[in-house]
Coordinates of C-alpha atoms in Angstrom, one line a residue:
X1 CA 0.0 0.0 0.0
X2 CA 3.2 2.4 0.1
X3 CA 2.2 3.1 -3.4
X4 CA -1.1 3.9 -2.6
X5 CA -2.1 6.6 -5.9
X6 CA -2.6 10.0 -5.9
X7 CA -5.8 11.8 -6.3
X8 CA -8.2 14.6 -6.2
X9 CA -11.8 16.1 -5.7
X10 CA -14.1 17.6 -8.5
X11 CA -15.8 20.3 -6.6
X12 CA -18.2 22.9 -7.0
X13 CA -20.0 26.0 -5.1
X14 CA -23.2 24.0 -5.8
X15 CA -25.5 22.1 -7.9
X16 CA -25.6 22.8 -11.0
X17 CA -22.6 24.0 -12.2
X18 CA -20.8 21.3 -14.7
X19 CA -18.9 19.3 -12.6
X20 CA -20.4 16.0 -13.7
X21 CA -19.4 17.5 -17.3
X22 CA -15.8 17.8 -16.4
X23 CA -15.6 14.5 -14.1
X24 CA -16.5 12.9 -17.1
X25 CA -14.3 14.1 -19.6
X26 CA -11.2 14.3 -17.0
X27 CA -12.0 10.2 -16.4
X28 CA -12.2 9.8 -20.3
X29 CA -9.1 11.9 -20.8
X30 CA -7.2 10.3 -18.1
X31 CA -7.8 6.8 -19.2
X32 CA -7.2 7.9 -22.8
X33 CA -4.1 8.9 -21.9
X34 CA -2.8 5.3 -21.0
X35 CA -3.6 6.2 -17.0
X36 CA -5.5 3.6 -14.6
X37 CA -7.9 6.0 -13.1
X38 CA -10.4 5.4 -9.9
X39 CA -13.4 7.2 -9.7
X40 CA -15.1 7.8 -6.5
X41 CA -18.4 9.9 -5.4
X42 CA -18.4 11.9 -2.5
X43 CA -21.9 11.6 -0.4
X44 CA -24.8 9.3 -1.2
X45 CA -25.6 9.4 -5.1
X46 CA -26.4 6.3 -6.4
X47 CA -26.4 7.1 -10.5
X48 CA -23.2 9.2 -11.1
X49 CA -21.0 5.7 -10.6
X50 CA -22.5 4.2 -13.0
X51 CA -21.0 7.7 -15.3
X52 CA -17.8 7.4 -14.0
X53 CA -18.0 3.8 -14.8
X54 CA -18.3 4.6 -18.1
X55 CA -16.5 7.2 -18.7
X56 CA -13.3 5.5 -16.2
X57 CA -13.8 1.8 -17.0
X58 CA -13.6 1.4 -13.6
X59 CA -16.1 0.8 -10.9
X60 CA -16.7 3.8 -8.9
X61 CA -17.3 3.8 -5.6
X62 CA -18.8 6.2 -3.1
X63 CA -17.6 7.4 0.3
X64 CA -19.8 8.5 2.5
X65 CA -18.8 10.2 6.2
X66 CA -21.7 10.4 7.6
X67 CA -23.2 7.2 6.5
X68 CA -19.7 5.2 6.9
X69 CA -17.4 4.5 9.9
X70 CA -13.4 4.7 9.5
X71 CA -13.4 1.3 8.7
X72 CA -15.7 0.9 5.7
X73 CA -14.4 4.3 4.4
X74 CA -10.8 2.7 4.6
X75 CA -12.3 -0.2 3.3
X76 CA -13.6 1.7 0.0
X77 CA -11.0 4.1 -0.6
X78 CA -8.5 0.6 -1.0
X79 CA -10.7 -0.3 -4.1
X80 CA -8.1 2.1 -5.5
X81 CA -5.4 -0.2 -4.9
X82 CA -3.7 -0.6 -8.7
X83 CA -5.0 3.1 -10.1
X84 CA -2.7 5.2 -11.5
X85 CA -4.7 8.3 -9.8
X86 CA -8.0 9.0 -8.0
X87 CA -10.3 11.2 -9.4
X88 CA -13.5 12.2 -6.7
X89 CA -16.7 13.7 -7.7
X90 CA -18.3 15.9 -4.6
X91 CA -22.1 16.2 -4.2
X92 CA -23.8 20.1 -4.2
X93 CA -21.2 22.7 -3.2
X94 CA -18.3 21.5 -1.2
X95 CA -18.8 22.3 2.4
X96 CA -22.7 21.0 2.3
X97 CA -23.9 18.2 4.5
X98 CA -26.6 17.7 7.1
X99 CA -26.9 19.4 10.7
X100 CA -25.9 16.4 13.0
X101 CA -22.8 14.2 12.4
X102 CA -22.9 10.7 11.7
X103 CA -20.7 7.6 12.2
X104 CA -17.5 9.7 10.5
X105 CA -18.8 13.3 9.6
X106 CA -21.5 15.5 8.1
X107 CA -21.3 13.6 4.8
X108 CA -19.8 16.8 2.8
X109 CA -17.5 16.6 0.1
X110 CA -14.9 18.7 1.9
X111 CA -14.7 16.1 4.8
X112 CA -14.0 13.4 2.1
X113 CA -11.4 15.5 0.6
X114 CA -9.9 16.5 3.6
X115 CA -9.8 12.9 4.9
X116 CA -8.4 11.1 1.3
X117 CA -5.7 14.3 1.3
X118 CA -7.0 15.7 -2.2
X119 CA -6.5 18.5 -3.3
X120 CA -10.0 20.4 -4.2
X121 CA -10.6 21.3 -8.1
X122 CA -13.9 24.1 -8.0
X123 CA -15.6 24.3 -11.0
X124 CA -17.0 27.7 -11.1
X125 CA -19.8 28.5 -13.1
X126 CA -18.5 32.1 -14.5
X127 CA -21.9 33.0 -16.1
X128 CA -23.4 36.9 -15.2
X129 CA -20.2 37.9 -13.6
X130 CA -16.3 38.0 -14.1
X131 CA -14.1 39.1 -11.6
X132 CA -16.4 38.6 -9.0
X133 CA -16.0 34.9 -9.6
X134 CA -12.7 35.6 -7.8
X135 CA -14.5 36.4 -4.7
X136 CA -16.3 33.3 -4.4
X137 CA -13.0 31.7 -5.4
X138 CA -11.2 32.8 -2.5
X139 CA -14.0 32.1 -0.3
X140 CA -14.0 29.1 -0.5
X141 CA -10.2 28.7 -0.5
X142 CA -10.3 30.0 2.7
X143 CA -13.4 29.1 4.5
X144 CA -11.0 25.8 5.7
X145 CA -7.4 26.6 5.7
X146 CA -6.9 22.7 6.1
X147 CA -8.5 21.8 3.0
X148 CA -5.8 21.8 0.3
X149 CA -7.3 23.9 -2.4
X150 CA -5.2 23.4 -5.9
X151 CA -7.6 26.2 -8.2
X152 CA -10.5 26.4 -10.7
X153 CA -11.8 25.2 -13.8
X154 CA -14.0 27.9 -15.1
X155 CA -17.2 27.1 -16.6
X156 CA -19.6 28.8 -19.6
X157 CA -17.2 31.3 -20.3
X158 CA -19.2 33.1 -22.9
X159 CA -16.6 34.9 -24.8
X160 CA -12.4 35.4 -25.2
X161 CA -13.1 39.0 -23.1
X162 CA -15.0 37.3 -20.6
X163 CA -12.3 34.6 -20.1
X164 CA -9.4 37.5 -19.7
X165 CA -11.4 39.6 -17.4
X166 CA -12.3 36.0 -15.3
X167 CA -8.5 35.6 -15.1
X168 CA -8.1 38.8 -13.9
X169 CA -9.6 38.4 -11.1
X170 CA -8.5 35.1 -10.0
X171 CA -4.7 36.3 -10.1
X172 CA -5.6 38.8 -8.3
X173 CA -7.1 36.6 -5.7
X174 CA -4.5 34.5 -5.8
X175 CA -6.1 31.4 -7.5
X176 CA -5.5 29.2 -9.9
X177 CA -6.7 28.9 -13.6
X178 CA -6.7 25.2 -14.4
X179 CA -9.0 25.6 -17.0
X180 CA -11.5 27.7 -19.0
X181 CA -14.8 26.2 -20.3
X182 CA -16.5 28.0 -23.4
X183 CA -19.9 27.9 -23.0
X184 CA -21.6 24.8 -24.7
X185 CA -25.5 23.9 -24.7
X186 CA -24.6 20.6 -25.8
X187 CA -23.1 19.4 -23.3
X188 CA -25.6 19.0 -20.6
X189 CA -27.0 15.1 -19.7
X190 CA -30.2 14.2 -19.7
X191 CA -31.9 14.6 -16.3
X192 CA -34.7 13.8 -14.4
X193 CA -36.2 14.5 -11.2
X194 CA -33.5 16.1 -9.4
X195 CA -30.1 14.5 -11.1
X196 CA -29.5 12.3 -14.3
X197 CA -31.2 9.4 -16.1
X198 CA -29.7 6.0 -15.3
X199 CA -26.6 5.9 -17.4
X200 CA -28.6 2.9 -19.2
X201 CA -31.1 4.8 -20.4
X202 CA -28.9 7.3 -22.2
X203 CA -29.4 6.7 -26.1
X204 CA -25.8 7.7 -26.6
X205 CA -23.6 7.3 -24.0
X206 CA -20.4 6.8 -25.4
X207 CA -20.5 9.4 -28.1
X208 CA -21.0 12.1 -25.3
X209 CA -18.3 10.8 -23.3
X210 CA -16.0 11.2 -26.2
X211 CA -17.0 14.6 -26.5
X212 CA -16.8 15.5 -23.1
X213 CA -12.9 14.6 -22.8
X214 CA -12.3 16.2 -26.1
X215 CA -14.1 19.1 -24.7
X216 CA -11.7 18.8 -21.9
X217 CA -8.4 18.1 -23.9
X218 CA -9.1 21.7 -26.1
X219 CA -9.7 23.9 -22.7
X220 CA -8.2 22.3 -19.9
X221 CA -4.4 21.7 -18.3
X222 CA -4.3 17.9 -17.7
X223 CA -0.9 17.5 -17.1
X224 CA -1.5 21.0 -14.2
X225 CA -4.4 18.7 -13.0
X226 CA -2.1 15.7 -12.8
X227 CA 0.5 17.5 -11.2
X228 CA -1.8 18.7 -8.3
X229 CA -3.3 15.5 -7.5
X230 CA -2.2 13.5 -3.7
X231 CA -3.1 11.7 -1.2
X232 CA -3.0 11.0 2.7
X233 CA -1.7 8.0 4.1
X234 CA -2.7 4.7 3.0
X235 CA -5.9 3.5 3.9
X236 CA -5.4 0.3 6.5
X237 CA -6.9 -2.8 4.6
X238 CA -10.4 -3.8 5.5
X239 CA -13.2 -6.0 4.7
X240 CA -16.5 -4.5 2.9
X241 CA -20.0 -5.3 4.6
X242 CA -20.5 -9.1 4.1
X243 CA -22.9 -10.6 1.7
X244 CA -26.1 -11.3 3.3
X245 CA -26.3 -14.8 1.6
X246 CA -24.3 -17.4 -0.9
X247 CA -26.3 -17.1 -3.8
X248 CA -28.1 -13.9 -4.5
X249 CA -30.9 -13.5 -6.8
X250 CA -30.2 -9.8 -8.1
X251 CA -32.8 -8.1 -10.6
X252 CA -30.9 -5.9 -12.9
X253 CA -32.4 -3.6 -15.9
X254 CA -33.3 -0.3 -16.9
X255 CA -36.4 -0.7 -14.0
X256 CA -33.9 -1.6 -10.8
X257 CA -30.4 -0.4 -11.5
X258 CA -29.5 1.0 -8.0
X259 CA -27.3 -0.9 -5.2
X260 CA -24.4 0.5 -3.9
X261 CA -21.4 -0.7 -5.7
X262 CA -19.3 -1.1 -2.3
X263 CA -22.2 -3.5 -1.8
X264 CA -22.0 -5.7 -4.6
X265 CA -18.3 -5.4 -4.5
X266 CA -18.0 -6.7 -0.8
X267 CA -20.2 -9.8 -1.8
X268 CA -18.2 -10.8 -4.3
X269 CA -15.2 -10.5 -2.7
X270 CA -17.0 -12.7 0.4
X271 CA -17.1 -15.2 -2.1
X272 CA -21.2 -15.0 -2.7
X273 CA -22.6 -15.5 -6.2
X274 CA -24.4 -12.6 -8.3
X275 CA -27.5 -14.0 -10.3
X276 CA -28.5 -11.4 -11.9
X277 CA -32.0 -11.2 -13.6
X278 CA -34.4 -9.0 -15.5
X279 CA -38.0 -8.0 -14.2
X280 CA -38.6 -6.3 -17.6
X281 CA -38.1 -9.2 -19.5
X282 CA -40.1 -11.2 -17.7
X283 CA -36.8 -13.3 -15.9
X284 CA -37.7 -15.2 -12.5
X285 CA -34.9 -15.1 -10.1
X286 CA -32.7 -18.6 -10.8
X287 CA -34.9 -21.0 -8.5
X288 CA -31.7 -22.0 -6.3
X289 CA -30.6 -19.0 -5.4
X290 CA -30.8 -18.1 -1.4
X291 CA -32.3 -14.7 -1.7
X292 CA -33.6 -12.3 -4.2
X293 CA -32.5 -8.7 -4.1
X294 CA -34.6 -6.0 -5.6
X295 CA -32.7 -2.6 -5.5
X296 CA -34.1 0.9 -6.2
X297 CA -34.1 1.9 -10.1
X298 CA -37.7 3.8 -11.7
X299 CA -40.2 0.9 -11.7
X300 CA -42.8 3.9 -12.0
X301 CA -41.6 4.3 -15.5
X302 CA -42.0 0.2 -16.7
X303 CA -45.8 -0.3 -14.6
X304 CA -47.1 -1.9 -17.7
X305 CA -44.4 -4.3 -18.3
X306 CA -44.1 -5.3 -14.9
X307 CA -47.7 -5.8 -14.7
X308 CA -47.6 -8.4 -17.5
X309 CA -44.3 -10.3 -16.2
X310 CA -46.4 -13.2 -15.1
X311 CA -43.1 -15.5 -15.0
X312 CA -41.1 -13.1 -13.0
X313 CA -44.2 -12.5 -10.7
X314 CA -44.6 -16.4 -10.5
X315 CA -41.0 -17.4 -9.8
X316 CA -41.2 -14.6 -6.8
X317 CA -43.9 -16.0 -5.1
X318 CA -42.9 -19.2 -5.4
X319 CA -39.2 -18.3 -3.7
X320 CA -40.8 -16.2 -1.3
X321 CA -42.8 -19.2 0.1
X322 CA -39.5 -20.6 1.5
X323 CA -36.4 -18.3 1.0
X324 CA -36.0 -14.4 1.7
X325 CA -36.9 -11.9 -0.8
X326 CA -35.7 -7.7 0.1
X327 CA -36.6 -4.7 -2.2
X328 CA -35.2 -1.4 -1.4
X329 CA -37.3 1.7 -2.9
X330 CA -38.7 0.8 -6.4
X331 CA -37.9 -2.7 -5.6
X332 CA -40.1 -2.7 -2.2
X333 CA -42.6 -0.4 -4.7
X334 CA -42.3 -4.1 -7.0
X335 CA -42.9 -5.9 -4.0
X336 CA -46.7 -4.9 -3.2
X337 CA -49.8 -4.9 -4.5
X338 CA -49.9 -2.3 -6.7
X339 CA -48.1 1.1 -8.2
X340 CA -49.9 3.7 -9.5
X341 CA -47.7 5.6 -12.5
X342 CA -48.2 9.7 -12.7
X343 CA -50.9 9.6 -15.3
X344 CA -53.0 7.6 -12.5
X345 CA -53.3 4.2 -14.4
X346 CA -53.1 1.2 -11.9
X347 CA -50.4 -1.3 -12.4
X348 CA -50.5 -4.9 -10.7
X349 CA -47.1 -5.6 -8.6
X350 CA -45.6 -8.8 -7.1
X351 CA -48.2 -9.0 -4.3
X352 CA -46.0 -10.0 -1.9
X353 CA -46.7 -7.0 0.8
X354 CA -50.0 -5.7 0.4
X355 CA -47.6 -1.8 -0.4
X356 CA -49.7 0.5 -2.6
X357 CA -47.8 3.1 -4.3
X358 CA -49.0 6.2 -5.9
X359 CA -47.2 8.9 -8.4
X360 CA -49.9 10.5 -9.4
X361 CA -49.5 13.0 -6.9
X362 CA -45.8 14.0 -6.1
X363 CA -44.2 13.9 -3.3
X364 CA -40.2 14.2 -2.5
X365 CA -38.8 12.4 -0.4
X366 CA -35.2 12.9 0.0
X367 CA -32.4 12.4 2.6
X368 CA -30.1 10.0 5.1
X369 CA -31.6 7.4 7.0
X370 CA -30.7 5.8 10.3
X371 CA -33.2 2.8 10.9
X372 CA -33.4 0.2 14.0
X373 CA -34.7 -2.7 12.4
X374 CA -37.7 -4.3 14.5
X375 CA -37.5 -7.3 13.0
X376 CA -34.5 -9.6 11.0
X377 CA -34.3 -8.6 7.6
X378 CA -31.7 -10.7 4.8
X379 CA -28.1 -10.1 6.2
X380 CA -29.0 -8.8 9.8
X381 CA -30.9 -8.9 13.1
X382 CA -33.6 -7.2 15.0
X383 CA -32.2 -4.6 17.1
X384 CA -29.3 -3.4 14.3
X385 CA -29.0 -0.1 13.2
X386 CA -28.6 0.9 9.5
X387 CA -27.8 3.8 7.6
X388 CA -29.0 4.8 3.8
X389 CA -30.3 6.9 2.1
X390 CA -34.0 7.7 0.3
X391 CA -34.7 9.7 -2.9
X392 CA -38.1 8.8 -4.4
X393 CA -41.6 11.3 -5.3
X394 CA -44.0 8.1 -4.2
X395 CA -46.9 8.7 -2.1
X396 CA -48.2 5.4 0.0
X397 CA -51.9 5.4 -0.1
X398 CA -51.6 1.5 1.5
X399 CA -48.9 -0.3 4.1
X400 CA -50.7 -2.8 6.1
X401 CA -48.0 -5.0 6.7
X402 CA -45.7 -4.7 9.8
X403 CA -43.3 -2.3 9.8
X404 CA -40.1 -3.4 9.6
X405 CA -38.0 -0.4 10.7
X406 CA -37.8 2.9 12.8
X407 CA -36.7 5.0 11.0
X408 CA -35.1 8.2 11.4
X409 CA -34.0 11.0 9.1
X410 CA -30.2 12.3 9.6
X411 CA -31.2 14.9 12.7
X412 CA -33.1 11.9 14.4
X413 CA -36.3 12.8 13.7
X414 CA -39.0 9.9 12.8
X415 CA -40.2 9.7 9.1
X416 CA -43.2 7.4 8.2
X417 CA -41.4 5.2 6.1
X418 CA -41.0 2.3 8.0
X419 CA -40.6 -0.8 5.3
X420 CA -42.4 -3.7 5.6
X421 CA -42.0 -7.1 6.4
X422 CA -44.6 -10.3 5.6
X423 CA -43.3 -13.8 6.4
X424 CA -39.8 -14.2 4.2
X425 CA -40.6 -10.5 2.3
X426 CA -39.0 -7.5 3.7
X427 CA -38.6 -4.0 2.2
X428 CA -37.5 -0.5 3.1
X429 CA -37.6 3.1 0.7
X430 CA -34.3 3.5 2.0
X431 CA -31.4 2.0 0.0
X432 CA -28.8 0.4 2.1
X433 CA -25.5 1.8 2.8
X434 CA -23.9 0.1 5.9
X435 CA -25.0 -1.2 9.2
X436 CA -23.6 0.7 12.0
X437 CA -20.0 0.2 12.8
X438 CA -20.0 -2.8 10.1
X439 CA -16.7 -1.3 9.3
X440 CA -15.0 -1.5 12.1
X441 CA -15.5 -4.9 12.7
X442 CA -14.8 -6.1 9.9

């Protein structure tokens, strides 16, 4: 581990302002260049990885302070083992997290920085100003004197003038011009609801990669951005969480896409097998496998075709009447009775909790979780605390089933999303991160 690569965090004031953009095209570019490059996400996002996956070849992997101890963050960050560099993605502006710490931190992107030892990269968007972009600049390069701050990549410069005048300011502030953006409406992703499609939905993933590291290539210093990158010391070696089972039943397509990859990563490295399987086209989990696994994903979107799987329906019930089966957001959704899409059409689910879910009005929910689990669910026991995170717009209009959790938000306060559990089917809107102190003794 002496070797233990370089890296640095992708950083922004706040949401919105193209770092996603120039993560991609620095992973693309990187790699292009002949480097090994690990991606990470800062904070709980569950579809960027599957971008810098993409765009890294790589699996990407998130570190989380306030859902993750020491241990499990060690444990993660020694994915990078191998890499040439480490390139980290932060969540909203850098110094956002929530009001009460968890098991490491506040869950910002500065924490994870400060803890990895990389130095920050802020993307500024520069549009409706110019040398006051240096104020913010500075601001933030000073707000932790700690935090190693290496400069800026600035972003929708509209014109050569603007650009100059940008610079201006920034030299005078002190700061660092890694990089100057022209302004491109092209280049934005595809989004929906508050971040991006699933980066299996995109109709053209590949090309935009491309032209986001070309992009890159033609305004940016990669061999400055190289050259600023490092690291702290070497993560000790740790185990991830274990695998809840030997052979896992995990459904897989453009309808249930989200499980952490530290997750799946852990339970292969535990030895379990992956099965994966498709809900969409009508798959039934293999019929020896120990447990089926429904993660999150937009089954809202695919009501009709999941209402006609009548093999994948079939082969669920029938495990279910001996072996465990766990869905976490639009998997528990799958689970119940029914699912209700935003044009108000009623779609039959997997009747296996009597859950009925409804977009037809919106509602967001959105935020950490800390749950004590009232009853066993696949992988762990009544009385153990877990930590996620949930980020759906359902409304229940039905949960008759026992709850399976109490459930907290980040500050400890209760929120009515309990899960449910009936016989060997359990199912939370929360999607798991880590059981409580799983790192550290591991």
């Amino acid at each position: 581990m002496t070797n233990f690569p370089k890296g640095l965090m992708i950083s922004a004031p706040s949401s919105g302002t193209g770092k996603t953009t120039v993560m991609l095209g620095l992973l693309r570019a990187l790699a292009e260049d002949g480097l090994t490059v690990q991606p990470f996400k800062s904070g709980p996002d569950y579809i960027d990885p599957a971008f810098h996956l993409a765009a890294a070849g790589r699996a990407s992997f998130n570190l989380d302070t306030w859902a993750m101890d020491s241990g499990l963050l060690d444990a993660v960050t020694t994915q990078a083992t191998g890499a040439d560099i480490c390139i980290g993605e932060g969540s909203m502006g850098l110094f956002d997290g929530v009001a009460t710490r968890g098991q490491s931190g506040f869950g910002s992107s500065a924490e994870t920085a400060l803890r990895m030892g990389w130095p920050v990269v802020l993307v500024i968007d520069v549009g409706g100003q110019a040398q006051s972009a240096a104020a913010t600049a500075l601001g933030f390069k000073m707000y932790n004197p700690d935090l190693p701050f290496a400069g800026v990549i600035l972003n929708r410069v509209a014109s050569p003038r603007h650009e100059r005048l940008t610079r201006l300011g920034m030299e005078r502030a002190g700061v660092k011009v890694l990089g100057a953006l022209p302004r491109r409406g092209d280049l934005t992703l595809p989004e929906r609801h508050l971040g991006l499609i699933q980066a299996v939905e995109h109709p053209d993933l590949e090309a935009a990669i491309a032209g986001y590291a070309a992009f890159l290539r033609d305004n940016v210093d990669l061999d400055a951005i190289r050259a600023v990158a490092s690291t702290a010391a070497a993560p000790a070696p740790r185990a991830l969480p274990k695998p809840p089972a030997q052979r896992i039943a995990l459904a897989r397509d453009a309808a249930f896409s989200f499980t952490y990859p530290h997750l799946l990563e852990g339970w292969r490295a535990a030895g379990a097998e992956i099965l994966p399987f498709s809900p969409l086209n009508n798959e039934p989990p293999a019929p020896d496998a120990d447990l089926v696994w429904l993660p999150g994903g937009y089954p809202e979107l695919h009501g009709a075709a999941l209402a006609a799987a009548e093999t994948w329906r079939a082969g669920l019930q029938k495990h279910a009447q001996t072996k465990p089966v766990h869905g976490e957001c639009g998997g528990y959704m799958a689970l119940g009775a029914a699912l209700i899409d935003k044009a108000g059409t009623r779609h039959q689910m997997a009747g296996l909790l009597g859950l009925v879910t409804s977009y037809e009005k919106r509602k967001f929910h959105l935020g950490y979780r800390r749950a004590e689990l009232q009853a066993g669910m696949p992988g762990f026991d009544a009385g153990d605390f877990l930590r996620g995170h949930e980020f759906h717009y359902s409304t229940i209009l039905d949960e008759p089933d026992a709850p399976l959790a109490r459930v907290m938000d980040a500050d400890g306060n209760p929120v009515p999303e309990t899960g449910s559990i009936n016989g060997n089917v359990t199912g939370t809107f929360f999607h798991l991160i880590t059981a409580e102190h799983e790192g550290e003794r591991a």
